[in-house]
């Protein structure tokens, strides 16, 4: 019983201090918890490309297996819906991008991940990857990360998944996890594509749709065909497939334009906040395309950035995020999601004007008050000064 007495903690304070001071600064591998932390949350996973499958001229599936020669012996486990960061050095420029894992958690146990990478307009990384990566290449990935996964305590038993384009990838993983018996919820997928021949994984989803817990609905915007919904994913369409007499969650993943449109439609449903989850597929770009963009008369801006005790001034386009400009100028910022969600790049603006698109502004009131921003989801409106955290 004495272990439950909170006073014991304070009585041992001096002894604890003594032990902490006596301990070394290295992380010890002989502690079970430290070993497990490395297995579940590795900083880096060193992989090889085992297979490349071309789906169309702009989309490929890359399969990665661990590379024991460089110290990675297994795939870190993940929850369906999470992403991996890909680290690259493109002509001397260090960049990374987050891609949702399109394979299943079971596949990771069996020894591989898959990422489905689609070319995005003006996408430096997607173009590089599609043009250069081939079987046998060595690749550096992060550990799995992200919060876009099913949580039984928070989410309803039925999840209406709204996908556009490459935003299908986390839902492929979730559907496979349900089919494997590793997730237990009802998944209704409303997948928006322009035409039938642009649907990714059509045959695979047709097969997954045979499972009692999975329903697949294709929504075509540019083609009217029997067996397909026509138009866009609207609130009315969501209601048509939602359970009439039970709560449901809505998960959304898609490119910027779809994300903005669907956000407005989902708001019309009046669902409790906990039942609505968003994940942007790809990073935020092109400020002038945002509905609430206030505009600026400066096409180019100076960004003065302080990292630790180094300060540099660089110039970039007002249409690029602060992060994009810093990276184009060789300045590395800690990042993970690259869409304003994870908080890794959390920084402070000390002078200048900036714009955070409403659609991706998840900052707390205190952050807004003290000009804390995420450079990955913020555009400069004037010359600006910013303090960013140092990368590892
Ligand atoms: S990288 Fe996640 S918030 Fe910026």
Short mmCIF file of C-alpha atoms and ligand atoms in Angstrom, two decimals:
data_model
loop_
_atom_site.label_atom_id
_atom_site.label_comp_id
_atom_site.label_asym_id
_atom_site.label_seq_id
_atom_site.Cartn_x
_atom_site.Cartn_y
_atom_site.Cartn_z
CA UNK A 1 0.00 0.00 0.00
CA UNK A 2 2.85 2.38 0.70
CA UNK A 3 3.49 2.63 -3.09
CA UNK A 4 0.12 4.33 -3.48
CA UNK A 5 0.99 7.04 -0.98
CA UNK A 6 1.75 10.23 -3.00
CA UNK A 7 4.02 11.45 -0.19
CA UNK A 8 6.47 8.69 -1.07
CA UNK A 9 7.26 10.58 -4.28
CA UNK A 10 8.26 13.72 -2.39
CA UNK A 11 10.12 11.81 0.30
CA UNK A 12 12.34 10.31 -2.40
CA UNK A 13 12.97 13.60 -4.16
CA UNK A 14 16.59 13.96 -3.09
CA UNK A 15 17.39 10.37 -3.98
CA UNK A 16 15.76 10.84 -7.40
CA UNK A 17 17.82 13.98 -8.05
CA UNK A 18 20.98 12.17 -7.05
CA UNK A 19 20.25 9.29 -9.44
CA UNK A 20 19.31 11.60 -12.34
CA UNK A 21 22.55 13.54 -11.92
CA UNK A 22 24.57 10.33 -11.72
CA UNK A 23 22.98 8.93 -14.90
CA UNK A 24 24.70 9.33 -18.27
CA UNK A 25 23.14 11.35 -21.09
CA UNK A 26 22.99 8.50 -23.63
CA UNK A 27 19.75 6.59 -24.25
CA UNK A 28 20.38 3.08 -22.96
CA UNK A 29 19.44 0.20 -25.22
CA UNK A 30 19.42 -2.27 -22.35
CA UNK A 31 16.10 -0.84 -21.07
CA UNK A 32 13.14 -2.71 -22.52
CA UNK A 33 11.05 0.46 -22.92
CA UNK A 34 13.80 2.26 -24.85
CA UNK A 35 14.14 -0.72 -27.16
CA UNK A 36 10.38 -0.84 -27.73
CA UNK A 37 10.25 2.91 -28.39
CA UNK A 38 12.79 2.45 -31.18
CA UNK A 39 10.76 -0.40 -32.69
CA UNK A 40 7.45 1.50 -32.61
CA UNK A 41 8.69 5.05 -33.20
CA UNK A 42 11.95 4.96 -35.14
CA UNK A 43 13.29 8.32 -36.28
CA UNK A 44 14.41 6.82 -39.55
CA UNK A 45 13.70 3.59 -41.42
CA UNK A 46 16.27 2.58 -44.02
CA UNK A 47 14.47 0.76 -46.80
CA UNK A 48 14.96 -0.55 -50.33
CA UNK A 49 12.47 -0.28 -53.16
CA UNK A 50 11.35 -3.85 -53.84
CA UNK A 51 8.77 -3.17 -56.53
CA UNK A 52 7.43 -0.31 -58.65
CA UNK A 53 3.98 -0.60 -60.22
CA UNK A 54 2.92 2.03 -62.73
CA UNK A 55 -0.81 2.68 -62.49
CA UNK A 56 -0.90 5.45 -65.09
CA UNK A 57 1.57 7.99 -66.46
CA UNK A 58 1.24 10.13 -63.34
CA UNK A 59 0.88 7.52 -60.57
CA UNK A 60 3.06 4.72 -59.27
CA UNK A 61 2.94 2.35 -56.29
CA UNK A 62 6.31 1.92 -54.55
CA UNK A 63 6.87 -1.09 -52.31
CA UNK A 64 9.56 -0.75 -49.61
CA UNK A 65 11.27 -3.49 -47.63
CA UNK A 66 13.70 -3.06 -44.71
CA UNK A 67 17.39 -2.78 -45.54
CA UNK A 68 19.24 -4.71 -42.79
CA UNK A 69 22.60 -3.63 -44.24
CA UNK A 70 21.78 -0.09 -43.10
CA UNK A 71 20.31 -1.15 -39.76
CA UNK A 72 16.57 -1.55 -40.41
CA UNK A 73 15.35 -5.09 -39.87
CA UNK A 74 11.57 -4.64 -39.77
CA UNK A 75 8.78 -2.22 -40.68
CA UNK A 76 7.58 -0.22 -37.68
CA UNK A 77 3.91 -1.05 -37.05
CA UNK A 78 1.28 1.58 -37.84
CA UNK A 79 -2.43 2.27 -37.70
CA UNK A 80 -4.32 2.37 -40.99
CA UNK A 81 -4.50 6.03 -42.03
CA UNK A 82 -1.04 7.08 -40.82
CA UNK A 83 1.70 8.43 -43.08
CA UNK A 84 5.44 8.13 -43.65
CA UNK A 85 7.81 10.95 -44.49
CA UNK A 86 10.13 10.43 -47.42
CA UNK A 87 13.52 12.17 -47.09
CA UNK A 88 15.28 13.29 -50.26
CA UNK A 89 18.22 15.29 -51.41
CA UNK A 90 17.32 16.84 -54.74
CA UNK A 91 20.30 18.63 -56.29
CA UNK A 92 21.62 19.58 -52.88
CA UNK A 93 18.23 20.60 -51.52
CA UNK A 94 17.13 18.55 -48.50
CA UNK A 95 13.38 18.01 -48.64
CA UNK A 96 10.81 15.65 -47.21
CA UNK A 97 7.20 14.85 -48.00
CA UNK A 98 4.49 13.01 -46.11
CA UNK A 99 2.59 10.27 -47.94
CA UNK A 100 -0.23 8.20 -46.45
CA UNK A 101 0.62 4.52 -46.31
CA UNK A 102 -1.56 2.76 -48.87
CA UNK A 103 -0.76 -0.81 -47.77
CA UNK A 104 -2.24 -2.45 -44.68
CA UNK A 105 -0.88 -2.80 -41.14
CA UNK A 106 -0.77 -6.56 -41.81
CA UNK A 107 1.53 -5.91 -44.80
CA UNK A 108 3.93 -4.09 -42.45
CA UNK A 109 3.95 -7.15 -40.19
CA UNK A 110 4.69 -9.23 -43.29
CA UNK A 111 7.64 -6.95 -44.09
CA UNK A 112 6.64 -4.17 -46.47
CA UNK A 113 4.99 -0.77 -46.87
CA UNK A 114 3.48 0.71 -50.00
CA UNK A 115 3.17 4.36 -50.91
CA UNK A 116 1.08 5.42 -53.89
CA UNK A 117 2.56 8.60 -55.31
CA UNK A 118 0.72 10.72 -57.82
CA UNK A 119 2.18 13.68 -59.65
CA UNK A 120 0.89 16.96 -58.26
CA UNK A 121 1.08 20.07 -60.39
CA UNK A 122 4.39 21.86 -59.85
CA UNK A 123 5.26 19.11 -57.35
CA UNK A 124 9.05 19.04 -57.11
CA UNK A 125 9.16 15.87 -55.02
CA UNK A 126 6.43 13.88 -56.76
CA UNK A 127 8.02 14.58 -60.16
CA UNK A 128 11.47 13.60 -58.88
CA UNK A 129 10.19 10.40 -57.30
CA UNK A 130 8.13 9.33 -60.33
CA UNK A 131 11.00 10.02 -62.73
CA UNK A 132 13.87 8.59 -60.67
CA UNK A 133 12.94 5.93 -58.16
CA UNK A 134 13.45 2.36 -59.36
CA UNK A 135 13.71 -1.14 -57.92
CA UNK A 136 16.74 -1.63 -55.69
CA UNK A 137 17.11 2.07 -54.78
CA UNK A 138 17.89 2.91 -51.18
CA UNK A 139 15.32 5.15 -49.53
CA UNK A 140 15.08 6.89 -46.17
CA UNK A 141 11.67 6.98 -44.48
CA UNK A 142 10.44 8.29 -41.12
CA UNK A 143 8.57 6.19 -38.61
CA UNK A 144 4.78 6.13 -39.08
CA UNK A 145 3.05 9.28 -37.85
CA UNK A 146 -0.28 11.11 -37.94
CA UNK A 147 -3.65 11.05 -36.20
CA UNK A 148 -5.89 10.18 -39.13
CA UNK A 149 -6.96 6.74 -37.97
CA UNK A 150 -9.98 5.09 -36.45
CA UNK A 151 -10.31 5.40 -32.67
CA UNK A 152 -13.15 3.36 -31.25
CA UNK A 153 -13.57 5.56 -28.17
CA UNK A 154 -14.02 8.72 -30.21
CA UNK A 155 -15.36 7.71 -33.63
CA UNK A 156 -18.80 6.33 -34.49
CA UNK A 157 -19.14 2.71 -35.57
CA UNK A 158 -19.81 3.80 -39.17
CA UNK A 159 -17.31 6.05 -40.91
CA UNK A 160 -18.22 7.79 -44.16
CA UNK A 161 -14.89 8.25 -45.93
CA UNK A 162 -14.73 11.01 -48.53
CA UNK A 163 -11.79 10.73 -50.91
CA UNK A 164 -10.58 12.57 -53.97
CA UNK A 165 -7.66 11.60 -56.24
CA UNK A 166 -4.65 10.33 -54.31
CA UNK A 167 -6.59 10.97 -51.06
CA UNK A 168 -7.79 7.40 -51.51
CA UNK A 169 -4.57 5.96 -50.05
CA UNK A 170 -5.37 6.03 -46.28
CA UNK A 171 -8.80 4.53 -47.03
CA UNK A 172 -7.23 1.70 -49.01
CA UNK A 173 -5.23 0.91 -45.89
CA UNK A 174 -8.30 1.14 -43.63
CA UNK A 175 -10.42 -1.06 -45.93
CA UNK A 176 -7.67 -3.67 -46.09
CA UNK A 177 -7.30 -3.54 -42.29
CA UNK A 178 -11.05 -4.24 -41.91
CA UNK A 179 -10.83 -7.11 -44.41
CA UNK A 180 -7.82 -8.52 -42.50
CA UNK A 181 -9.77 -8.35 -39.22
CA UNK A 182 -7.39 -5.76 -37.74
CA UNK A 183 -10.00 -2.95 -37.58
CA UNK A 184 -13.63 -3.20 -36.59
CA UNK A 185 -15.86 -0.50 -38.05
CA UNK A 186 -18.20 -0.02 -41.00
CA UNK A 187 -16.52 1.90 -43.80
CA UNK A 188 -18.57 3.66 -46.49
CA UNK A 189 -16.29 5.13 -49.13
CA UNK A 190 -17.47 7.95 -51.39
CA UNK A 191 -14.62 8.27 -53.86
CA UNK A 192 -14.64 11.22 -56.25
CA UNK A 193 -12.93 10.93 -59.64
CA UNK A 194 -13.41 12.76 -62.93
CA UNK A 195 -14.04 9.68 -65.05
CA UNK A 196 -14.21 5.93 -64.49
CA UNK A 197 -10.79 5.32 -66.01
CA UNK A 198 -9.21 7.71 -63.49
CA UNK A 199 -10.36 5.68 -60.47
CA UNK A 200 -7.35 4.32 -58.59
CA UNK A 201 -7.56 0.70 -57.35
CA UNK A 202 -11.01 0.18 -58.95
CA UNK A 203 -10.76 -3.65 -59.14
CA UNK A 204 -9.30 -3.90 -55.67
CA UNK A 205 -12.07 -1.79 -54.15
CA UNK A 206 -14.71 -3.78 -56.05
CA UNK A 207 -13.33 -6.88 -54.31
CA UNK A 208 -13.07 -5.19 -50.89
CA UNK A 209 -16.69 -4.02 -51.32
CA UNK A 210 -17.80 -7.67 -51.03
CA UNK A 211 -16.99 -7.49 -47.31
CA UNK A 212 -20.13 -6.83 -45.19
CA UNK A 213 -18.43 -3.94 -43.42
CA UNK A 214 -17.25 -2.12 -46.55
CA UNK A 215 -19.36 -0.21 -49.07
CA UNK A 216 -17.78 1.49 -52.07
CA UNK A 217 -19.50 4.31 -53.97
CA UNK A 218 -17.77 5.97 -56.92
CA UNK A 219 -18.71 9.56 -57.69
CA UNK A 220 -17.82 10.81 -61.19
CA UNK A 221 -17.77 14.53 -61.87
CA UNK A 222 -17.27 14.45 -65.66
CA UNK A 223 -19.12 11.34 -66.73
CA UNK A 224 -22.66 10.02 -66.21
CA UNK A 225 -22.78 6.24 -66.04
CA UNK A 226 -25.03 3.58 -64.63
CA UNK A 227 -23.76 2.24 -61.31
CA UNK A 228 -21.92 5.48 -60.45
CA UNK A 229 -23.02 8.65 -58.68
CA UNK A 230 -22.67 11.78 -60.78
CA UNK A 231 -21.45 15.22 -59.68
CA UNK A 232 -19.57 16.22 -56.53
CA UNK A 233 -19.55 14.89 -52.98
CA UNK A 234 -22.27 17.04 -51.42
CA UNK A 235 -24.00 17.01 -48.04
CA UNK A 236 -27.05 15.41 -49.67
CA UNK A 237 -24.95 12.61 -51.15
CA UNK A 238 -23.31 11.93 -47.78
CA UNK A 239 -26.76 11.75 -46.12
CA UNK A 240 -27.93 9.32 -48.81
CA UNK A 241 -25.30 6.77 -47.71
CA UNK A 242 -25.15 7.59 -43.99
CA UNK A 243 -27.05 5.44 -41.48
CA UNK A 244 -30.45 7.02 -40.83
CA UNK A 245 -30.74 6.03 -37.21
CA UNK A 246 -27.18 5.86 -35.84
CA UNK A 247 -24.35 8.31 -35.39
CA UNK A 248 -21.62 8.33 -38.02
CA UNK A 249 -18.17 9.84 -38.42
CA UNK A 250 -16.87 11.55 -41.54
CA UNK A 251 -13.22 11.25 -42.57
CA UNK A 252 -12.03 13.41 -45.48
CA UNK A 253 -8.82 13.08 -47.47
CA UNK A 254 -8.12 14.72 -50.78
CA UNK A 255 -6.22 17.40 -52.64
CA UNK A 256 -6.58 21.08 -51.73
CA UNK A 257 -9.49 21.98 -54.05
CA UNK A 258 -11.61 18.97 -53.07
CA UNK A 259 -10.74 19.44 -49.39
CA UNK A 260 -12.04 23.03 -49.40
CA UNK A 261 -15.28 22.18 -51.20
CA UNK A 262 -16.06 19.14 -49.07
CA UNK A 263 -15.29 21.01 -45.85
CA UNK A 264 -18.22 23.33 -46.64
CA UNK A 265 -20.51 20.38 -47.40
CA UNK A 266 -19.56 18.50 -44.24
CA UNK A 267 -20.27 21.62 -42.15
CA UNK A 268 -23.90 21.46 -43.39
CA UNK A 269 -24.33 18.06 -41.73
CA UNK A 270 -24.12 19.59 -38.25
CA UNK A 271 -22.11 16.68 -36.84
CA UNK A 272 -20.40 16.87 -33.46
CA UNK A 273 -16.79 18.02 -33.89
CA UNK A 274 -15.37 14.71 -32.68
CA UNK A 275 -17.07 12.91 -35.57
CA UNK A 276 -15.30 14.90 -38.31
CA UNK A 277 -11.68 14.33 -39.31
CA UNK A 278 -9.70 15.95 -42.13
CA UNK A 279 -6.41 15.03 -43.75
CA UNK A 280 -4.99 17.04 -46.62
CA UNK A 281 -3.48 14.87 -49.33
CA UNK A 282 -0.28 16.66 -50.30
CA UNK A 283 0.93 19.97 -48.98
CA UNK A 284 -0.66 23.39 -49.02
CA UNK A 285 0.32 25.59 -51.95
CA UNK A 286 -0.85 28.45 -54.15
CA UNK A 287 -2.15 31.11 -51.74
CA UNK A 288 -4.00 33.00 -54.46
CA UNK A 289 -6.30 30.01 -55.07
CA UNK A 290 -7.71 30.20 -51.52
CA UNK A 291 -11.16 31.67 -51.08
CA UNK A 292 -10.24 33.77 -48.06
CA UNK A 293 -6.86 34.97 -49.38
CA UNK A 294 -6.65 38.71 -48.62
CA UNK A 295 -4.04 39.36 -51.34
CA UNK A 296 -0.84 41.37 -51.21
CA UNK A 297 0.76 43.94 -53.47
CA UNK A 298 4.17 42.28 -52.95
CA UNK A 299 4.76 39.47 -55.46
CA UNK A 300 8.06 38.67 -53.74
CA UNK A 301 8.83 38.94 -50.05
CA UNK A 302 11.89 38.86 -47.83
CA UNK A 303 11.84 36.31 -45.02
CA UNK A 304 14.31 36.84 -42.21
CA UNK A 305 14.62 33.64 -40.27
CA UNK A 306 16.38 32.98 -36.96
CA UNK A 307 17.29 29.41 -36.08
CA UNK A 308 19.23 29.00 -32.82
CA UNK A 309 21.72 31.89 -33.02
CA UNK A 310 21.89 32.11 -36.83
CA UNK A 311 19.84 34.68 -38.76
CA UNK A 312 19.44 34.70 -42.54
CA UNK A 313 17.33 36.67 -45.00
CA UNK A 314 15.97 34.96 -48.11
CA UNK A 315 13.60 36.04 -50.85
CA UNK A 316 10.64 34.09 -52.22
CA UNK A 317 7.23 34.23 -53.84
CA UNK A 318 4.25 35.45 -51.78
CA UNK A 319 2.35 32.58 -53.38
CA UNK A 320 4.57 29.98 -51.67
CA UNK A 321 4.28 28.96 -48.03
CA UNK A 322 7.02 30.23 -45.73
CA UNK A 323 8.30 26.65 -45.49
CA UNK A 324 8.56 26.27 -49.27
CA UNK A 325 10.59 29.48 -49.55
CA UNK A 326 12.93 28.46 -46.72
CA UNK A 327 13.53 25.04 -48.25
CA UNK A 328 14.09 26.43 -51.73
CA UNK A 329 16.83 28.52 -50.12
CA UNK A 330 18.45 25.53 -48.43
CA UNK A 331 17.09 26.19 -44.92
CA UNK A 332 15.88 23.05 -43.17
CA UNK A 333 12.97 23.27 -40.75
CA UNK A 334 11.68 20.33 -38.67
CA UNK A 335 8.55 19.04 -40.40
CA UNK A 336 6.33 16.02 -40.51
CA UNK A 337 2.77 16.46 -41.85
CA UNK A 338 3.54 19.61 -43.92
CA UNK A 339 -0.13 20.61 -43.75
CA UNK A 340 -0.50 22.52 -40.47
CA UNK A 341 -1.56 19.58 -38.36
CA UNK A 342 1.30 17.98 -36.43
CA UNK A 343 2.92 21.08 -34.90
CA UNK A 344 6.51 20.01 -35.74
CA UNK A 345 7.31 23.31 -37.49
CA UNK A 346 5.62 25.52 -34.84
CA UNK A 347 7.31 28.98 -35.13
CA UNK A 348 6.79 32.57 -34.10
CA UNK A 349 6.44 35.62 -36.34
CA UNK A 350 8.12 38.64 -34.75
CA UNK A 351 7.24 41.16 -37.46
CA UNK A 352 5.34 41.35 -40.73
CA UNK A 353 1.97 40.28 -42.06
CA UNK A 354 0.96 36.75 -42.91
CA UNK A 355 -2.03 34.67 -43.95
CA UNK A 356 -3.16 31.28 -42.63
CA UNK A 357 -5.93 29.74 -44.80
CA UNK A 358 -9.05 29.18 -42.70
CA UNK A 359 -9.49 25.69 -44.15
CA UNK A 360 -6.27 24.50 -42.46
CA UNK A 361 -6.01 26.82 -39.47
CA UNK A 362 -6.19 24.56 -36.44
CA UNK A 363 -4.17 26.88 -34.16
CA UNK A 364 -5.22 27.52 -30.58
CA UNK A 365 -6.39 30.97 -29.51
CA UNK A 366 -3.13 31.53 -27.60
CA UNK A 367 -1.11 30.70 -30.74
CA UNK A 368 -3.03 33.26 -32.76
CA UNK A 369 -2.65 35.86 -30.03
CA UNK A 370 1.15 35.45 -29.86
CA UNK A 371 1.69 35.10 -33.64
CA UNK A 372 2.64 31.45 -33.44
CA UNK A 373 2.27 29.84 -36.84
CA UNK A 374 3.11 26.74 -38.83
CA UNK A 375 5.36 27.78 -41.74
CA UNK A 376 4.05 24.82 -43.75
CA UNK A 377 0.55 26.33 -43.66
CA UNK A 378 1.29 30.06 -43.68
CA UNK A 379 1.88 32.51 -46.52
CA UNK A 380 3.75 35.81 -46.14
CA UNK A 381 1.85 38.98 -47.08
CA UNK A 382 4.79 41.34 -46.50
CA UNK A 383 8.46 41.11 -45.59
CA UNK A 384 8.48 39.03 -42.46
CA UNK A 385 10.71 38.01 -39.54
CA UNK A 386 10.32 34.62 -37.98
CA UNK A 387 11.91 32.41 -35.31
CA UNK A 388 11.80 28.72 -36.17
CA UNK A 389 12.90 25.68 -34.15
CA UNK A 390 16.18 24.02 -35.11
CA UNK A 391 16.08 20.74 -37.00
CA UNK A 392 17.72 17.77 -35.29
S1 LIG B 1 4.98 20.15 -40.50
FE1 LIG B 1 3.21 19.61 -39.36
S2 LIG B 1 2.48 21.54 -38.72
FE2 LIG B 1 4.08 22.06 -40.08
#
